[in-house]
Coordinates of C-alpha atoms in Angstrom, one line a residue:
M1 CA 79.2 -100.2 0.9
S2 CA 80.3 -98.0 3.9
R3 CA 82.8 -98.8 6.4
N4 CA 80.3 -98.3 9.1
L5 CA 78.1 -100.9 7.4
K6 CA 81.1 -103.4 7.7
L7 CA 81.0 -102.8 11.1
L8 CA 77.3 -103.2 11.5
P9 CA 77.5 -106.5 13.4
L10 CA 80.1 -105.5 15.7
L11 CA 78.1 -102.4 16.5
L12 CA 75.2 -104.4 17.5
L13 CA 77.0 -106.6 19.4
V14 CA 77.9 -103.9 21.2
I15 CA 74.3 -102.6 21.6
S16 CA 73.5 -106.2 22.9
C17 CA 75.9 -106.2 25.5
Q18 CA 74.8 -102.7 26.4
T19 CA 71.2 -103.1 26.5
E20 CA 71.3 -107.1 27.5
K21 CA 68.6 -106.1 30.6
D22 CA 65.4 -105.2 29.2
T23 CA 65.7 -102.0 31.4
D24 CA 69.0 -101.0 29.6
I25 CA 66.9 -101.3 26.5
E26 CA 64.3 -99.1 27.9
S27 CA 66.7 -96.7 28.9
S28 CA 68.3 -96.0 25.6
Q29 CA 64.9 -96.0 23.7
E30 CA 64.0 -93.4 26.6
Y31 CA 67.1 -91.1 25.5
I32 CA 66.1 -91.3 21.8
R33 CA 62.7 -89.4 21.3
L34 CA 60.6 -90.2 17.9
N35 CA 57.5 -90.7 16.4
Q36 CA 57.0 -94.5 17.9
I37 CA 54.2 -95.2 14.8
G38 CA 55.9 -94.1 12.0
Y39 CA 56.6 -91.4 9.3
Y40 CA 55.3 -91.1 5.3
P41 CA 58.1 -90.8 3.0
M42 CA 58.3 -87.6 2.0
S43 CA 57.4 -86.2 5.6
N44 CA 59.9 -84.4 7.9
K45 CA 61.7 -87.2 9.9
R46 CA 64.0 -86.1 12.9
F47 CA 64.6 -87.4 16.5
V48 CA 65.8 -85.8 19.4
L49 CA 68.7 -87.2 21.2
T50 CA 68.4 -86.5 25.3
A51 CA 72.2 -89.0 26.2
T52 CA 75.6 -87.9 26.8
T53 CA 77.4 -89.0 24.5
E54 CA 80.8 -88.2 22.9
S55 CA 79.5 -89.9 19.4
K56 CA 79.0 -87.2 16.5
E57 CA 77.4 -89.6 14.5
F58 CA 73.7 -92.0 13.9
S59 CA 72.9 -94.9 11.6
V60 CA 69.2 -95.7 10.6
V61 CA 69.4 -99.6 10.4
N62 CA 66.5 -102.0 8.9
A63 CA 64.4 -103.8 11.6
Q64 CA 64.5 -107.0 9.4
S65 CA 67.6 -107.1 7.4
G66 CA 70.0 -105.3 10.0
N67 CA 71.9 -103.6 7.5
V68 CA 72.5 -99.7 7.8
V69 CA 70.5 -97.6 5.2
F70 CA 71.8 -93.7 6.1
E71 CA 74.2 -92.5 8.3
G72 CA 73.8 -88.9 9.4
Q73 CA 75.6 -86.1 11.5
L74 CA 74.2 -84.9 15.0
S75 CA 73.1 -81.4 15.8
G76 CA 75.5 -79.5 18.7
A77 CA 73.7 -79.8 21.9
T78 CA 71.4 -77.0 22.8
D79 CA 70.2 -76.4 26.6
W80 CA 66.5 -76.4 26.5
A81 CA 65.1 -74.6 29.7
L82 CA 61.6 -76.0 29.0
S83 CA 62.3 -79.8 29.7
G84 CA 66.0 -79.2 31.6
E85 CA 67.5 -81.3 28.6
A86 CA 70.6 -81.0 26.7
V87 CA 69.2 -81.7 23.4
R88 CA 70.4 -82.8 20.0
V89 CA 69.0 -83.6 16.6
G90 CA 69.1 -86.1 14.2
D91 CA 67.6 -85.6 10.4
F92 CA 67.1 -88.9 8.3
S93 CA 64.4 -87.7 6.0
T94 CA 66.4 -88.2 3.1
V95 CA 65.1 -92.1 3.8
Q96 CA 61.8 -93.0 2.0
T97 CA 62.0 -96.9 1.5
T98 CA 59.3 -98.4 3.1
G99 CA 60.2 -100.7 6.0
T100 CA 60.5 -100.8 9.8
Y101 CA 63.9 -99.0 11.2
H102 CA 65.8 -98.1 14.6
I103 CA 68.1 -95.3 15.1
V104 CA 71.2 -96.2 16.5
V105 CA 73.5 -94.1 18.3
P106 CA 76.8 -95.1 19.3
G107 CA 77.5 -95.3 23.1
V108 CA 73.4 -95.0 23.6
G109 CA 71.7 -97.8 21.9
S110 CA 68.9 -98.6 19.6
S111 CA 65.6 -96.5 19.4
H112 CA 61.8 -97.6 19.7
P113 CA 61.2 -99.6 16.0
F114 CA 59.4 -97.1 13.8
S115 CA 57.9 -97.3 10.4
I116 CA 58.0 -95.8 6.9
G117 CA 55.1 -96.0 4.5
A118 CA 51.9 -95.0 3.1
K119 CA 49.2 -94.7 5.6
V120 CA 51.2 -94.9 8.2
L121 CA 49.1 -93.2 10.6
Q122 CA 45.5 -95.3 9.4
A123 CA 46.2 -97.1 12.6
P124 CA 46.0 -94.8 15.1
F125 CA 43.6 -92.7 13.4
L126 CA 41.2 -95.1 13.1
G127 CA 41.6 -96.3 16.6
S128 CA 41.4 -92.3 18.0
I129 CA 37.5 -92.5 16.4
K130 CA 37.1 -96.2 18.0
G131 CA 38.0 -94.7 21.2
L132 CA 35.0 -92.5 21.6
Y133 CA 32.7 -95.8 20.5
Y134 CA 34.3 -97.3 24.0
Q135 CA 32.7 -94.2 25.6
R136 CA 29.2 -94.8 24.5
I137 CA 26.3 -94.3 26.9
G138 CA 23.5 -95.6 27.2
Q139 CA 24.0 -99.0 25.3
P140 CA 26.1 -101.9 26.4
L141 CA 29.1 -102.6 24.8
E142 CA 29.3 -105.8 22.8
E143 CA 32.2 -108.2 22.7
E144 CA 31.6 -108.0 19.0
Y145 CA 32.8 -104.6 18.8
A146 CA 34.5 -103.8 21.7
G147 CA 36.5 -107.2 22.6
V148 CA 37.7 -107.3 26.0
Y149 CA 36.4 -104.2 26.6
A150 CA 32.7 -105.5 26.4
R151 CA 30.9 -104.4 29.1
P152 CA 26.8 -103.4 30.6
L153 CA 24.8 -100.6 29.8
G154 CA 25.7 -97.5 31.9
H155 CA 23.4 -94.7 32.3
P156 CA 20.6 -94.8 30.6
D157 CA 19.5 -91.3 31.5
L158 CA 16.1 -91.5 31.1
E159 CA 13.7 -89.9 33.4
V160 CA 16.5 -87.3 34.4
P161 CA 15.6 -84.7 37.3
F162 CA 16.0 -81.2 37.1
H163 CA 18.4 -80.0 39.5
P164 CA 17.2 -78.2 42.5
S165 CA 19.0 -74.8 41.1
V166 CA 16.9 -74.8 38.1
N167 CA 13.7 -74.5 39.8
R168 CA 11.7 -76.3 37.6
E169 CA 9.9 -79.5 38.4
G170 CA 10.0 -82.5 35.5
T171 CA 12.1 -84.8 33.8
I172 CA 13.8 -85.2 30.5
N173 CA 14.6 -88.3 29.0
A174 CA 18.4 -87.4 27.2
P175 CA 19.9 -90.9 26.3
G176 CA 23.0 -92.0 24.6
G177 CA 26.3 -89.5 23.7
W178 CA 29.6 -90.1 25.0
Y179 CA 31.0 -90.0 28.2
D180 CA 33.2 -86.8 28.2
A181 CA 36.3 -87.4 29.7
G182 CA 37.2 -89.6 32.7
D183 CA 34.3 -89.1 34.5
F184 CA 31.0 -90.0 33.4
G185 CA 29.6 -86.4 32.8
K186 CA 27.6 -85.4 29.7
Y187 CA 28.6 -81.9 28.8
V188 CA 27.1 -79.7 25.9
I189 CA 29.4 -77.4 25.0
N190 CA 32.4 -80.4 25.2
G191 CA 30.2 -82.4 23.2
A192 CA 29.5 -79.9 20.3
Y193 CA 32.6 -78.7 19.8
P194 CA 34.7 -81.7 19.4
L195 CA 31.7 -82.9 17.3
A196 CA 32.2 -79.9 14.8
Q197 CA 35.6 -80.7 14.8
M198 CA 35.8 -84.2 13.7
A199 CA 32.7 -83.6 11.6
T200 CA 35.3 -81.2 9.3
L201 CA 36.7 -84.2 8.1
L202 CA 33.4 -85.3 6.7
E203 CA 33.4 -82.5 4.8
H204 CA 36.8 -82.2 4.0
Y205 CA 37.2 -85.8 3.2
S206 CA 34.2 -87.5 2.9
D207 CA 35.3 -90.8 1.9
L208 CA 38.0 -91.0 4.5
V209 CA 36.1 -93.9 6.3
A210 CA 34.2 -96.3 4.9
D211 CA 31.4 -98.4 6.1
G212 CA 32.9 -101.1 8.2
D213 CA 36.2 -99.3 9.1
L214 CA 35.6 -98.8 12.6
N215 CA 33.0 -102.0 13.5
I216 CA 30.4 -100.4 15.6
P217 CA 27.0 -101.6 15.5
E218 CA 26.0 -99.1 12.8
S219 CA 28.6 -100.9 10.2
G220 CA 26.9 -102.0 7.2
N221 CA 24.6 -99.5 7.2
G222 CA 25.6 -98.0 3.7
R223 CA 27.0 -95.2 5.2
S224 CA 30.2 -93.6 6.6
D225 CA 31.3 -95.3 10.0
L226 CA 32.7 -91.8 11.1
M227 CA 29.2 -90.1 10.2
D228 CA 27.5 -93.1 12.5
E229 CA 29.4 -92.5 15.5
L230 CA 29.2 -88.9 15.4
K231 CA 25.5 -89.2 14.8
Y232 CA 25.2 -90.6 18.0
E233 CA 26.5 -87.7 20.0
M234 CA 24.5 -85.5 17.6
D235 CA 21.3 -87.7 19.0
W236 CA 22.0 -86.9 22.4
L237 CA 22.6 -83.2 21.8
L238 CA 19.4 -82.5 20.4
T239 CA 17.5 -84.1 23.2
M240 CA 19.4 -81.5 25.8
Q241 CA 17.5 -78.8 23.9
D242 CA 14.1 -76.7 25.6
E243 CA 11.1 -76.1 24.0
D244 CA 12.3 -72.4 23.9
G245 CA 15.1 -73.3 21.8
G246 CA 17.9 -73.3 24.7
L247 CA 20.0 -75.6 25.8
F248 CA 20.8 -77.5 29.5
H249 CA 24.3 -77.1 30.1
K250 CA 25.0 -80.3 30.9
M251 CA 23.9 -83.9 32.7
T252 CA 26.1 -85.2 35.6
S253 CA 25.7 -86.3 39.2
E254 CA 26.7 -83.4 41.8
V255 CA 30.2 -84.8 42.7
F256 CA 31.8 -87.2 40.4
E257 CA 31.7 -91.1 41.0
G258 CA 34.5 -93.4 42.1
M259 CA 36.7 -95.1 40.1
I260 CA 34.2 -97.7 39.3
M261 CA 32.5 -99.3 36.3
P262 CA 29.8 -97.1 34.3
H263 CA 26.8 -100.0 35.4
A264 CA 27.9 -100.0 39.0
A265 CA 27.7 -96.0 39.3
A266 CA 24.5 -95.1 41.4
K267 CA 24.8 -91.5 41.8
Q268 CA 21.8 -89.4 41.1
R269 CA 22.0 -87.5 37.6
Y270 CA 20.5 -84.3 36.9
I271 CA 20.2 -81.7 34.2
F272 CA 21.2 -78.3 35.1
A273 CA 20.3 -75.0 33.8
K274 CA 20.8 -73.3 30.1
G275 CA 23.4 -71.0 29.3
T276 CA 24.4 -68.9 26.1
A277 CA 27.6 -70.6 25.6
A278 CA 26.1 -74.4 25.1
T279 CA 23.1 -72.8 23.2
L280 CA 25.5 -71.4 20.9
D281 CA 28.1 -74.2 20.4
F282 CA 25.1 -76.7 19.7
A283 CA 24.0 -74.1 17.0
G284 CA 27.0 -74.5 15.5
A285 CA 27.4 -78.0 15.6
A286 CA 23.9 -79.0 14.4
A287 CA 24.1 -76.3 11.6
K288 CA 27.2 -77.9 10.4
F289 CA 25.7 -81.4 10.8
A290 CA 22.7 -80.9 8.9
R291 CA 25.4 -80.2 5.7
I292 CA 27.3 -83.2 6.3
V293 CA 24.3 -85.6 7.0
A294 CA 21.8 -84.1 4.2
S295 CA 23.1 -86.5 1.5
V296 CA 22.2 -89.6 3.3
D297 CA 19.2 -88.3 5.7
A298 CA 17.3 -85.2 4.6
A299 CA 14.7 -85.4 7.3
Y300 CA 17.3 -85.7 9.7
A301 CA 19.4 -82.7 8.2
D302 CA 15.8 -80.5 8.3
Q303 CA 15.7 -81.2 12.0
C304 CA 19.3 -80.4 13.1
L305 CA 19.0 -77.3 10.7
S306 CA 15.7 -76.6 12.5
A307 CA 17.2 -77.0 16.3
A308 CA 20.2 -74.7 15.1
R309 CA 17.9 -71.5 14.0
R310 CA 15.9 -72.3 17.3
A311 CA 18.9 -72.3 19.4
W312 CA 20.3 -69.4 17.8
N313 CA 17.3 -67.0 18.0
W314 CA 17.0 -68.1 22.1
A315 CA 20.7 -67.2 22.3
L316 CA 19.8 -63.3 20.4
E317 CA 17.3 -63.1 23.1
N318 CA 19.8 -64.6 26.0
P319 CA 23.0 -62.8 24.7
N320 CA 24.6 -63.2 28.5
V321 CA 23.8 -66.1 30.5
P322 CA 27.1 -67.8 31.8
F323 CA 27.0 -71.3 33.6
T324 CA 28.6 -71.5 37.1
N325 CA 28.5 -74.6 38.9
P326 CA 25.5 -74.1 41.6
E327 CA 26.8 -74.7 45.5
G328 CA 27.7 -78.2 46.4
V329 CA 28.4 -79.6 42.6
I330 CA 31.9 -80.0 41.6
T331 CA 31.5 -81.9 38.2
G332 CA 33.0 -80.2 35.1
Q333 CA 31.7 -76.5 34.8
Y334 CA 33.0 -75.7 31.2
G335 CA 32.6 -72.1 32.1
D336 CA 32.9 -68.6 29.9
N337 CA 32.3 -65.4 30.3
N338 CA 32.8 -64.0 26.8
F339 CA 30.1 -65.4 24.0
S340 CA 31.7 -63.6 21.0
Q341 CA 33.9 -66.6 19.8
E342 CA 30.7 -68.7 20.4
F343 CA 28.3 -66.5 18.6
Y344 CA 31.0 -66.4 15.5
W345 CA 31.1 -69.6 15.2
A346 CA 27.4 -70.5 15.1
A347 CA 26.8 -67.7 12.6
A348 CA 29.6 -68.8 10.4
E349 CA 27.9 -72.5 10.0
L350 CA 24.3 -71.0 9.9
F351 CA 25.3 -68.6 7.2
I352 CA 26.6 -71.6 5.1
S353 CA 23.7 -73.7 5.6
T354 CA 21.3 -71.0 4.8
R355 CA 23.0 -68.4 3.1
E356 CA 20.8 -66.1 5.0
S357 CA 22.3 -62.9 5.0
A358 CA 21.8 -62.1 8.6
Y359 CA 23.7 -64.8 10.4
L360 CA 26.8 -63.4 7.9
N361 CA 25.5 -59.3 9.1
H362 CA 25.9 -60.7 12.8
L363 CA 29.7 -62.2 12.2
T364 CA 30.9 -59.6 10.2
S365 CA 30.4 -57.2 13.2
I366 CA 32.2 -59.1 15.9
E367 CA 35.5 -58.7 16.5
V368 CA 38.0 -61.6 16.6
D369 CA 41.7 -62.1 17.3
F370 CA 42.7 -65.2 15.6
A371 CA 46.1 -65.1 17.1
F372 CA 46.4 -68.9 18.8
A373 CA 46.4 -69.0 22.7
P374 CA 46.8 -72.3 24.4
G375 CA 44.4 -73.2 27.3
G376 CA 40.5 -73.7 27.7
S377 CA 39.8 -74.8 23.9
W378 CA 36.0 -74.8 24.5
A379 CA 36.1 -71.5 25.3
N380 CA 38.9 -70.0 23.5
H381 CA 39.6 -72.3 19.6
L382 CA 35.6 -71.9 18.5
H383 CA 35.7 -68.7 16.5
Y384 CA 38.4 -70.6 14.4
L385 CA 35.8 -73.4 13.3
G386 CA 34.0 -70.5 11.8
L387 CA 36.9 -69.0 10.2
F388 CA 37.6 -72.8 8.4
A389 CA 34.0 -73.0 7.2
L390 CA 33.5 -69.6 6.0
L391 CA 36.9 -69.7 4.1
D392 CA 35.8 -73.5 2.7
H393 CA 32.8 -71.5 1.4
R394 CA 34.6 -68.6 0.3
D395 CA 32.8 -68.6 -3.1
Q396 CA 29.6 -67.2 -1.1
L397 CA 31.8 -64.3 0.7
S398 CA 32.8 -60.5 -0.7
E399 CA 36.3 -60.9 -2.4
A400 CA 37.0 -58.7 0.3
L401 CA 36.1 -60.4 3.3
A402 CA 37.6 -63.6 1.7
T403 CA 40.6 -62.0 1.4
K404 CA 40.6 -60.8 4.8
L405 CA 39.9 -64.4 6.4
R406 CA 42.5 -65.9 4.3
N407 CA 45.1 -63.8 5.2
Q408 CA 44.1 -63.8 9.0
L409 CA 44.3 -67.8 8.8
L410 CA 48.2 -67.4 7.1
S411 CA 48.9 -65.2 9.4
S412 CA 48.3 -67.2 12.3
A413 CA 49.5 -70.4 10.8
R414 CA 52.9 -68.6 10.1
Q415 CA 53.4 -67.2 13.6
L416 CA 52.5 -71.0 14.6
V417 CA 55.0 -72.9 12.4
A418 CA 58.0 -69.8 13.5
K419 CA 57.2 -70.5 17.2
A420 CA 57.4 -74.4 16.4
S421 CA 61.1 -73.8 14.7
G422 CA 62.6 -72.5 17.8
N423 CA 61.3 -75.5 19.5
A424 CA 63.5 -78.3 20.2
Y425 CA 60.8 -80.5 20.3
F426 CA 59.6 -78.8 17.0
Q427 CA 55.7 -77.8 18.7
P428 CA 54.9 -74.6 19.3
L429 CA 53.8 -74.5 23.1
S430 CA 56.0 -73.1 25.7
D431 CA 53.1 -72.7 28.2
F432 CA 51.6 -76.2 29.3
H433 CA 48.0 -75.9 30.0
W434 CA 45.7 -78.7 31.4
G435 CA 45.4 -80.6 28.1
S436 CA 48.8 -79.3 26.3
N437 CA 48.5 -82.1 24.1
S438 CA 45.5 -80.9 22.6
D439 CA 46.7 -77.6 22.6
V440 CA 49.3 -78.8 20.0
M441 CA 46.7 -80.5 18.3
N442 CA 44.4 -77.8 17.8
A443 CA 47.8 -75.6 16.6
A444 CA 48.1 -78.3 13.9
Y445 CA 44.6 -78.0 12.9
I446 CA 44.9 -74.4 12.2
V447 CA 47.9 -74.8 10.1
A448 CA 46.4 -77.9 8.1
Q449 CA 43.6 -75.3 7.1
A450 CA 46.2 -72.7 5.6
Y451 CA 48.2 -75.8 4.2
R452 CA 44.4 -76.6 2.4
I453 CA 44.4 -72.5 1.0
D454 CA 48.5 -72.5 0.6
R455 CA 50.2 -75.4 0.0
Q456 CA 53.2 -74.6 1.3
P457 CA 55.6 -77.1 2.6
A458 CA 56.4 -75.6 5.4
F459 CA 52.7 -76.0 6.7
L460 CA 52.6 -79.3 6.0
G461 CA 56.0 -80.4 7.9
F462 CA 54.9 -78.2 10.7
V463 CA 51.4 -80.5 11.3
Q464 CA 53.7 -83.7 10.8
D465 CA 55.8 -82.6 13.6
C466 CA 52.7 -81.8 15.6
V467 CA 52.1 -85.5 15.4
N468 CA 55.4 -86.9 15.9
Y469 CA 56.0 -84.8 19.3
I470 CA 52.2 -86.9 20.4
F471 CA 53.6 -90.3 19.1
G472 CA 56.8 -89.7 21.6
C473 CA 59.2 -87.1 20.1
N474 CA 58.6 -85.2 23.6
A475 CA 60.2 -84.9 27.0
V476 CA 59.0 -88.0 28.6
G477 CA 59.4 -90.1 25.6
F478 CA 56.1 -91.3 25.5
S479 CA 53.6 -91.8 22.6
F480 CA 50.0 -90.2 24.3
L481 CA 47.6 -92.4 22.7
T482 CA 46.5 -95.5 24.4
G483 CA 47.5 -98.8 22.9
F484 CA 49.6 -96.9 19.8
G485 CA 53.0 -96.9 20.0
D486 CA 56.2 -98.9 22.1
R487 CA 55.6 -96.7 25.0
T488 CA 52.3 -95.6 25.8
P489 CA 50.2 -94.4 29.3
Q490 CA 49.0 -97.4 30.9
F491 CA 47.5 -95.6 33.9
I492 CA 45.2 -92.9 32.3
H493 CA 43.0 -90.9 34.7
H494 CA 39.8 -92.9 33.2
R495 CA 36.9 -94.9 35.0
Q496 CA 36.8 -97.9 32.9
S497 CA 40.4 -98.5 32.4
A498 CA 41.0 -98.4 36.5
A499 CA 38.3 -100.6 37.1
D500 CA 37.8 -103.0 34.6
G501 CA 40.2 -105.4 35.6
I502 CA 42.2 -105.3 32.0
A503 CA 46.3 -104.4 32.3
E504 CA 45.9 -102.5 29.1
P505 CA 44.0 -99.2 29.3
V506 CA 41.1 -98.9 26.5
P507 CA 42.9 -97.8 23.3
G508 CA 42.2 -94.8 21.4
L509 CA 42.6 -92.1 23.8
L510 CA 44.5 -89.3 23.8
S511 CA 46.5 -88.3 27.2
G512 CA 46.1 -84.6 28.3
G513 CA 49.9 -84.1 28.4
P514 CA 52.6 -81.8 30.4
N515 CA 51.0 -79.1 32.2
N516 CA 53.1 -77.1 34.4
Y517 CA 50.5 -76.0 36.4
Q518 CA 50.0 -79.1 38.1
Q519 CA 46.5 -78.8 40.0
D520 CA 46.6 -82.2 41.2
K521 CA 49.8 -82.2 43.1
D522 CA 48.8 -82.8 46.1
E523 CA 47.1 -86.3 45.1
V524 CA 50.0 -87.2 42.6
D525 CA 53.5 -87.8 43.2
Y526 CA 55.2 -85.8 40.5
P527 CA 59.3 -86.1 40.0
E528 CA 60.9 -83.8 43.0
V529 CA 62.1 -81.5 39.7
T530 CA 59.6 -80.9 36.6
Y531 CA 60.1 -78.7 33.9
P532 CA 57.1 -77.4 32.1
M533 CA 57.3 -79.9 29.0
T534 CA 58.3 -82.6 31.6
S535 CA 55.1 -82.0 34.4
W536 CA 53.4 -85.2 33.3
V537 CA 53.5 -88.6 34.7
D538 CA 51.5 -92.0 34.0
Q539 CA 49.4 -92.3 37.3
Q540 CA 45.5 -93.1 37.2
P541 CA 44.8 -90.2 39.8
S542 CA 46.5 -87.4 37.4
Y543 CA 43.9 -85.9 36.3
A544 CA 45.6 -83.0 35.5
S545 CA 48.0 -84.7 33.0
N546 CA 47.3 -88.5 32.3
E547 CA 43.0 -87.6 31.8
I548 CA 41.3 -88.1 28.5
C549 CA 38.8 -86.1 26.8
L550 CA 36.6 -85.5 23.8
N551 CA 37.9 -82.4 23.0
W552 CA 41.3 -83.7 22.9
N553 CA 40.9 -86.5 20.6
A554 CA 38.6 -84.6 18.6
P555 CA 41.4 -82.4 16.6
L556 CA 43.7 -85.4 16.8
T557 CA 41.6 -87.1 14.7
Y558 CA 40.9 -84.4 12.2
V559 CA 45.2 -83.7 11.6
L560 CA 45.3 -87.6 11.3
G561 CA 43.1 -88.0 8.9
F562 CA 44.3 -84.9 7.0
L563 CA 48.0 -86.3 7.0
E564 CA 46.6 -90.0 5.7
M565 CA 44.7 -87.7 2.8
E566 CA 47.4 -85.3 2.0
S567 CA 51.2 -87.0 3.4
K568 CA 53.1 -88.7 0.6

C-alpha cells in the first residue's frame, strides 16, 4: 500500500472541507478538464489542469471504494495563448479497470466523475441520433417516444407555395424531415450532407444500431432504427426534387420565427429556387442511401437511385447556379459559389452505386485539395465523402487511383494528428468558426477513415482525444452534448428548448462551440476578455456559439459509433 493510499482519508477530509459548498465543488471541477462521460479501457486518458497549485501530483480515486488506484505526475505548466490559461496535463492511460473514478489534485479538489469501461460512449451515441427524432417535422412527438419532450405536430408543410422570387405559380407538398437547427427551416444542402455522413455508419457497421435501440415510432419494424430515422429525412428530400431533376434549395419562412413551439409557428413557409449545390448534394446522398436500403427495400432503393441520376443530369445542364437569399429573406442561405466538391462527391457516390464509368471519368477530371480547412462544412468538406466512398470500394478503382486516394487521405490525417499533438487540448483547431465543434468532429471523421485503412494507434488516439474535447476536456469545461455529462449546456439556441417550459433542454443536441468571430456579440453577454477557445457562452440568444444544427450532430454520431466499434 502506498503512503498516499494510507493518507487518503485525510486527503478526502481536506477536500471535503475545501469543497463543502456546491459552488466550491463546481469550481474545483471546472479547473480539472476531462471527458465527463468516460474512457475505453485501452484508450488515451488525459486531463488538463488550469488551476494554480504547488502540487506536482494527482491521484485517480475509485468513486465507490474511495481507494486510490493510480498516482501520477503533472506536466510542467504551458501558457496557452488560445485560451489565456496556464495548463498542466495529467496522464492516467494505464488505468484500465472498469469503474467510476475521480481525479484528485491536492490543493485543487476533485474532478467530475467519469467511467472507464467497454461501450462507455453507447448512451451519448444513441442519444445523438435520438436528438434527430426530437427535430422531426410534420408529426406529433408522442409521449411514448418523446417523454417529457412530447409536443403537437408542427408544420405539416402541405400545399406550400413557391416564393415570389421563383416566378412560378402553384404549390408542392413536402412534409416531414427534420428541423435544420434551432430554427424551423428545412434546407436540402444541410439535410443531404449530414444524412450522408450518418448513413456511412450503416455502410461500415450495419449492425451497430438495432431495431428498437432508439424507441422511435418505427421501432419494431425489423430494420435498424438508424436507417428508419435517416429515411424520415430522405423521404422529405425526395419531395424537394422538381420534375426536371433539380432540387429546390430550401423551405422556410422569409424571416425566423420567435422563440416559440413548432405548433405555435404561423409564418408563411415558401419553396425557394433551385440551385446546383442543393441538387448535387441530393444526388450524392440519394445515391448512397440507395445502396444502404437496397437489401431491405429494393423499390425505395430504385427510387433513390433514379432521383440521384436525374439530379446529376440537371446539374450537368446547370453547372453554375448559386443560391442567394432574395431581398427581404434572412433565413439560412447555405451559400456556395464553387461546386467542384459537390460534383466530386455526387460523381463518386453515383459511380459506386451504378459502376458506370462516366461518373468516374467526371470525378477524375476534378482537382480537389484534401487538406483540412475549418468552417462551412456544408461547402468545404463534401469532397471527403466522395473520397471515403471511393476508398470503401477501392477494388472498383485502378491501382494507381486507389493508391493516390489512399495517400491523400493518410496525408491529411497525419497533418491533423501533428497539429493536435501541439495543442493543449489535443484537438486540431487554432481558428474557431461558427460550429467549431463540428470542425473538431469532422477532423475526427477524416482520421477515423484513415484508421480504417491503416490502423495506426496515433489515428485512433486522435479520434478519442477529439471526443474527449467535446465531452469536457476543453477550455470552458463543458460537455457540449445536451443531456450527457456532468456540466452541459442548459440554454441552447433552440426554439423548443426555449419555449417548452422544461428546465432541461432537448437532449442529444450538440452545441456549436467556441466561435472567435462572435457574430452575435451585440446581443450576447460574452465575458469582457475572451480568447478563441473561450468564445462560447451558455446563453439562449447565442446563435453564434450555442445553437444546434444537423451538420454538427452528424459527424459526432459517426465518430461515436466508430469508437464504439473500434475501441477496446
